[in-house]
CSV table of C-alpha atoms and ligand atoms in Angstrom, one decimal:
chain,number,residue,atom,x,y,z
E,22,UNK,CA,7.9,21.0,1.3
E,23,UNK,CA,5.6,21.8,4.4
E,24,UNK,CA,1.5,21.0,3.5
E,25,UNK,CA,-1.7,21.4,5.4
E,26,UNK,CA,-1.9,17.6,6.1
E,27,UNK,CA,0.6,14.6,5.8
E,28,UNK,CA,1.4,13.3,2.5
E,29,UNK,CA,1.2,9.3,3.1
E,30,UNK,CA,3.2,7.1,1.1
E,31,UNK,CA,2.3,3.3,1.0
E,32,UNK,CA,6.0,1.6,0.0
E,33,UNK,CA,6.1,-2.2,-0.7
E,34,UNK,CA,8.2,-4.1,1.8
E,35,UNK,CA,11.8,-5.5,1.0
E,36,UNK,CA,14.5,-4.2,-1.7
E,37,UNK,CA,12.3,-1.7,-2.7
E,38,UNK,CA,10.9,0.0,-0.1
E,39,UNK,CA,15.3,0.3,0.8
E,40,UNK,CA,15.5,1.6,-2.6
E,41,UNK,CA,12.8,4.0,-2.5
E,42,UNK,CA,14.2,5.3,0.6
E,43,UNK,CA,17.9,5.9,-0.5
E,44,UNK,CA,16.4,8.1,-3.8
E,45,UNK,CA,14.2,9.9,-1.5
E,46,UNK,CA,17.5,10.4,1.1
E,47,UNK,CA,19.2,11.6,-2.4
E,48,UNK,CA,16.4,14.6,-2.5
E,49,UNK,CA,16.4,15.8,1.0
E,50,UNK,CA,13.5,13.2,2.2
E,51,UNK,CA,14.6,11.1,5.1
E,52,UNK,CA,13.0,8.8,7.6
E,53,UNK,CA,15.5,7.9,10.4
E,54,UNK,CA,12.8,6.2,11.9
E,55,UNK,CA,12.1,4.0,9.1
E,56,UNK,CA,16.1,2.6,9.3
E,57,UNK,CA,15.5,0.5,12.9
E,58,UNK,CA,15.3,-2.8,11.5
E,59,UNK,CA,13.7,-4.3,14.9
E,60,UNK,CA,11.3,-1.7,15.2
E,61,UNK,CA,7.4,-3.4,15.1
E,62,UNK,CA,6.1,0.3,14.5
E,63,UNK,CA,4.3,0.0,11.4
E,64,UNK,CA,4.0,4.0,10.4
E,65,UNK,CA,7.0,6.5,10.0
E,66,UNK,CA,6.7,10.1,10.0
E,67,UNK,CA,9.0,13.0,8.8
E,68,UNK,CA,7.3,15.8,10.9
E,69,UNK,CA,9.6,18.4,8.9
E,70,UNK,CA,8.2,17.1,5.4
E,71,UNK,CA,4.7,16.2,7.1
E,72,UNK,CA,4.7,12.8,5.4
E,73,UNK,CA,4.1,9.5,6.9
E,74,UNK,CA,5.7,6.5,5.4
E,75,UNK,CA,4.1,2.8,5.8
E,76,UNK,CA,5.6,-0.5,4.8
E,77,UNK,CA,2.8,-2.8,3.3
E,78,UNK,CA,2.4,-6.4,1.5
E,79,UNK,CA,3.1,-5.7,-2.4
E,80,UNK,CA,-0.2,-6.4,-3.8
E,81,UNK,CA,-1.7,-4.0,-0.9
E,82,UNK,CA,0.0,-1.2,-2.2
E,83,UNK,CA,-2.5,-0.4,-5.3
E,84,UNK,CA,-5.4,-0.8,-2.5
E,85,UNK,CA,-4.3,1.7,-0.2
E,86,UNK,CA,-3.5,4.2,-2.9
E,87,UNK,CA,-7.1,3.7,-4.6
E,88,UNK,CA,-8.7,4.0,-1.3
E,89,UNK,CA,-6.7,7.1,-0.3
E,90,UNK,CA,-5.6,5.6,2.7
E,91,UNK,CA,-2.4,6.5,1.0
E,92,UNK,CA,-1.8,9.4,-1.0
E,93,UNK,CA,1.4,8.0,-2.9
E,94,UNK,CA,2.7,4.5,-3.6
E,95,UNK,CA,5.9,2.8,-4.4
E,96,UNK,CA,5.6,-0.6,-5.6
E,97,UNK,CA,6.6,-3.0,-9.2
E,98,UNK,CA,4.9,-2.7,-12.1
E,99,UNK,CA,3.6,-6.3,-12.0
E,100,UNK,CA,1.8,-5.6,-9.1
E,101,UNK,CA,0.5,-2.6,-11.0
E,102,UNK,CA,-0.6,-4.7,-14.0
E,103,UNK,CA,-2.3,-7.5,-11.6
E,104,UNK,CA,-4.0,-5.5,-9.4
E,105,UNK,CA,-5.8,-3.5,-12.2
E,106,UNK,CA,-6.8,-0.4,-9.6
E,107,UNK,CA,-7.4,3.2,-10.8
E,108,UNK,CA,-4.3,4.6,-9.5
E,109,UNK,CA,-2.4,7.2,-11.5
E,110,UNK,CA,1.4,5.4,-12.4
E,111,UNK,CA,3.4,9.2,-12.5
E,112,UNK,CA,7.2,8.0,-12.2
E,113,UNK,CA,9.2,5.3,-13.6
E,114,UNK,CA,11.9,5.0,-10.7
E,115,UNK,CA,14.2,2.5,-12.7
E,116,UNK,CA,15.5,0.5,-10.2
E,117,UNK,CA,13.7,-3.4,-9.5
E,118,UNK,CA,14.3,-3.9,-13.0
E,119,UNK,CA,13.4,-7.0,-14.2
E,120,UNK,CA,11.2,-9.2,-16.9
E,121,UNK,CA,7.7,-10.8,-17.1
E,122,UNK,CA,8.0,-14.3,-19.0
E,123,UNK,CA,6.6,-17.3,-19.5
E,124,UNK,CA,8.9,-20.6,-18.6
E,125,UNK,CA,9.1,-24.1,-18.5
E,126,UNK,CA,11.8,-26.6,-19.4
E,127,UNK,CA,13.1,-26.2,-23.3
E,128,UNK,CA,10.4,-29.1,-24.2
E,129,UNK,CA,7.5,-27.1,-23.4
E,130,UNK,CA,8.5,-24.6,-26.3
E,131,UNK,CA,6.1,-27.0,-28.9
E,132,UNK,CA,3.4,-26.1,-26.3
E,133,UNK,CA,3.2,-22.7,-27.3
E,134,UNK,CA,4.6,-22.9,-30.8
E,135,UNK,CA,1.1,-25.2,-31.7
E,136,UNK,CA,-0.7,-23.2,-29.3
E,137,UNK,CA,-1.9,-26.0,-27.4
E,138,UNK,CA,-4.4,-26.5,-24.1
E,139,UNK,CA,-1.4,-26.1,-21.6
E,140,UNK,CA,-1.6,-25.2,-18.0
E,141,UNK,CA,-0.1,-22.0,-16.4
E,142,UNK,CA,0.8,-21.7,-12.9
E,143,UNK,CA,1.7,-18.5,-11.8
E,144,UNK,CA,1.1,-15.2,-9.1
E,145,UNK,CA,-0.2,-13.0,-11.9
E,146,UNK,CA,-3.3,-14.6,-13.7
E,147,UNK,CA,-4.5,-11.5,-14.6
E,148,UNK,CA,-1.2,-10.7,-16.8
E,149,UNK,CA,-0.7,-14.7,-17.7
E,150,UNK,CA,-4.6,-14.4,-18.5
E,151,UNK,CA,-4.1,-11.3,-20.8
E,152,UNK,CA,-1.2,-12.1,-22.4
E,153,UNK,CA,-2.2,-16.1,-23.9
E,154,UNK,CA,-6.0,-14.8,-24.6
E,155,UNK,CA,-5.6,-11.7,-25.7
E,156,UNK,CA,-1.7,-11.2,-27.2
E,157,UNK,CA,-1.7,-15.1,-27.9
E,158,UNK,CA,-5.0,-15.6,-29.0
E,159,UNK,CA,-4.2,-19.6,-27.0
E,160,UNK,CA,-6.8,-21.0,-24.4
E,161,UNK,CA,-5.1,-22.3,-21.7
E,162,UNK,CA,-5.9,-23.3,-18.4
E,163,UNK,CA,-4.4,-20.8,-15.5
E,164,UNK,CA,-3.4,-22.7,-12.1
E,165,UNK,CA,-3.1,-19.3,-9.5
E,166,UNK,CA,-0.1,-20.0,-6.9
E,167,UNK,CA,1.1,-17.8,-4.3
E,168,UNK,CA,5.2,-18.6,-4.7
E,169,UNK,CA,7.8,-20.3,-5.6
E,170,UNK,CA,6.4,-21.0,-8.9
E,171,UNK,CA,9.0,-23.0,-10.7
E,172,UNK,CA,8.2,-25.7,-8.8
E,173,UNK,CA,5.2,-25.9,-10.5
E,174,UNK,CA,6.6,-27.4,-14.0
E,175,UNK,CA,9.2,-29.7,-11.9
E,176,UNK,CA,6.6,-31.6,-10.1
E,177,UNK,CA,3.9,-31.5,-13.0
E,178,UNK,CA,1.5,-29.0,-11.9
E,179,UNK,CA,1.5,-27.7,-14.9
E,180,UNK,CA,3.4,-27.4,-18.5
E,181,UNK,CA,4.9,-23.8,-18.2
E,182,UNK,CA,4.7,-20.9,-15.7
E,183,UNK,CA,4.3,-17.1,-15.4
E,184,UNK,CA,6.4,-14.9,-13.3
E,185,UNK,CA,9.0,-12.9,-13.0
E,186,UNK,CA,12.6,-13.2,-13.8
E,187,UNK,CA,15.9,-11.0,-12.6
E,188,UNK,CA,19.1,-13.1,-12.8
E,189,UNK,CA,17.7,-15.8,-14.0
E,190,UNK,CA,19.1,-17.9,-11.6
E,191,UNK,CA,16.2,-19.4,-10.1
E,192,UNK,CA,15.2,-21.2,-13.6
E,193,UNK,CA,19.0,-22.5,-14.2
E,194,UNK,CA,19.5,-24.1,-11.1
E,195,UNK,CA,15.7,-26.0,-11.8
E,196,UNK,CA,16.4,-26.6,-15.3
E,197,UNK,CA,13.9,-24.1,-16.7
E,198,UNK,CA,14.6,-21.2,-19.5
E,199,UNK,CA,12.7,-18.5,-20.4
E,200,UNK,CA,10.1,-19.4,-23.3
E,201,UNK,CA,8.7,-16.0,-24.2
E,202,UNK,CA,9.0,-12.8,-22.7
E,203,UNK,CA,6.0,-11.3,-22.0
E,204,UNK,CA,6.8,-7.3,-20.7
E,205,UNK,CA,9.9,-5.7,-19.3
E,206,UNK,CA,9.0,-4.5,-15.5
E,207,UNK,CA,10.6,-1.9,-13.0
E,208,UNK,CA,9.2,0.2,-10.0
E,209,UNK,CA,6.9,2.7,-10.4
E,210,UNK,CA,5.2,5.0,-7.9
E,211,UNK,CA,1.6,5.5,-8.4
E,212,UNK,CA,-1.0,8.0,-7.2
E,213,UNK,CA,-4.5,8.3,-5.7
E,214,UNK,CA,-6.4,10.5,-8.3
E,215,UNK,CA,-7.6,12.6,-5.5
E,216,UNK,CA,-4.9,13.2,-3.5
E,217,UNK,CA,-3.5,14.0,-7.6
E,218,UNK,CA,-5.9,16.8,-7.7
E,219,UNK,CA,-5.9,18.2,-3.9
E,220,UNK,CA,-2.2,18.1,-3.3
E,221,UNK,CA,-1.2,18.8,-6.9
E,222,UNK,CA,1.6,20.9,-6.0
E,223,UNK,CA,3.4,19.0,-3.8
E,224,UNK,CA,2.8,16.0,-5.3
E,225,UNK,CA,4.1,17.5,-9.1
E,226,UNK,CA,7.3,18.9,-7.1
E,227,UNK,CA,8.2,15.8,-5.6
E,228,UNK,CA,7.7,14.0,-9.1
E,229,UNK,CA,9.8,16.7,-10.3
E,230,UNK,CA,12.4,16.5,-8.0
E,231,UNK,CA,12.5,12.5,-8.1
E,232,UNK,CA,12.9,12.8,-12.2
E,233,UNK,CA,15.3,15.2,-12.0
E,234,UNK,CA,17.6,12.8,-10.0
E,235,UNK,CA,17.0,10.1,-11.8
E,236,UNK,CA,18.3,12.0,-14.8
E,237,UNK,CA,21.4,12.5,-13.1
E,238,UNK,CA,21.9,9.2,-11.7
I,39,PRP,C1,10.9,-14.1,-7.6
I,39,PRP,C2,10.3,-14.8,-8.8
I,39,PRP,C3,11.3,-15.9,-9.1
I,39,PRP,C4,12.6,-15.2,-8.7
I,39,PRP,C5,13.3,-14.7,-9.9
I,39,PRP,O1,10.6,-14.9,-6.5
I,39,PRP,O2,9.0,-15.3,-8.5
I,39,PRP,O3,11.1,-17.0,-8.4
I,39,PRP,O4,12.3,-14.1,-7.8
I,39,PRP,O5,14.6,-14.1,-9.6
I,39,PRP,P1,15.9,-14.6,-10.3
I,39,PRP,O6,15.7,-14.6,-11.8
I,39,PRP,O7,16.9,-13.6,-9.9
I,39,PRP,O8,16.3,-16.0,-9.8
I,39,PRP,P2,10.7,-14.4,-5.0
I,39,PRP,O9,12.1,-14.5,-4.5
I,39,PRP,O10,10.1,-13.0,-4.9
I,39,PRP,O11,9.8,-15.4,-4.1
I,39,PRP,P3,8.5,-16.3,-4.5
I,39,PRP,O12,9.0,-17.5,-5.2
I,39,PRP,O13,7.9,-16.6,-3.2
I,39,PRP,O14,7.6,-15.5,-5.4
């Protein structure tokens, strides 16, 4: 897979920047550099591959990829959906699986079933935003927090929240449920349009390559 210049890839840090580096492993693609765990370098390269692999903030992966400061990104779709960038989304890679929904304790299910002026606190007004105006057709007033949003309905911040939900265990032990679900997420890897164009065929193998082992997995 050798190219004039380095491919870059922009992974978001934590479980699925690991993930995204075992399937990679799993096509020939490794970055022994990457695995230190006390390193503070913040770029890896594969000389072999000529790619360079950086770890970055979630929400900064969309931004580097639409800047084409990096040619390839791996990061969740929610991230995807909030940030709103013109990126390319080429692969789903199936693993970070996990759901969009709105919650609250079981009371605030009248809330939405008369469509009332609630409060939303959550990461991703953008998505809460688009789903109550625009799927919902409810006005509601959206609170923007930066984590652990289930506090928000516990303390009275707000009536329900949006965010994301894997085991579900977070909500049980707060005494929240799910309400409605608003999308299905998972990990996707996205691409600068650019880089799309300029290093086509190395870009299309690698997608092809990744799809193929996902098939198999
Ligand atoms: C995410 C999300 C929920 C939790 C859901 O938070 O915001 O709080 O995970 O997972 P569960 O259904 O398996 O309990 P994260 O741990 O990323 O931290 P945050 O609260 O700071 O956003």
């Amino acid at each position: 897979m050798e190219g004039n210049r380095y491919l870059t890839f922009a992974l978001g840090k934590g479980r699925l920047a690991k993930k995204t580096l075992e399937l990679f492993e799993k096509i020939g693609i490794t970055c022994e550099e990457m695995k230190d765990k006390d390193t503070r370098r913040l770029i890896f390269v594969n000389e072999q591959e000529k790619m360079r692999f950086f770890l970055a903030k979630g929400p900064d992966v969309p931004t580097y990829v639409e800047y084409g400061a990096a040619d390839i990104g791996v990061v969740g779709e929610d991230t995807i959906l909030e940030e709103n960038r013109k990126i390319y989304e080429v692969l789903d890679l199936g693993f970070g699986r996990c759901r969009m929904c709105v919650c609250g304790p079981a009371s605030a299910q009248e809330y939405l079933q008369k469509r009332e002026l609630i409060r939303v606190a959550t990461k991703y007004p953008r998505i809460a935003k688009d789903y109550f105006y625009n799927k919902k057709h409810q006005t509601v007033e959206i609170i923007k927090l930066n984590g652990s949003i289930e506090l928000a309905p516990i303390v009275g911040l707000s009536e329900v929240i949006v965010d994301i939900v894997e085991t579900g265990s977070t909500l049980r032990e707060n005494g929240l449920e799910v309400l409605e679900e608003v999308c299905p997420l998972s990990a996707r890897m996205v691409v600068n349009p650019v880089s799309m164009k300029m290093e086509h065929e190395r870009i299309t193998r690698l997608i092809t390559m990744l799809r193929h082992e996902l098939g198999r997995a």
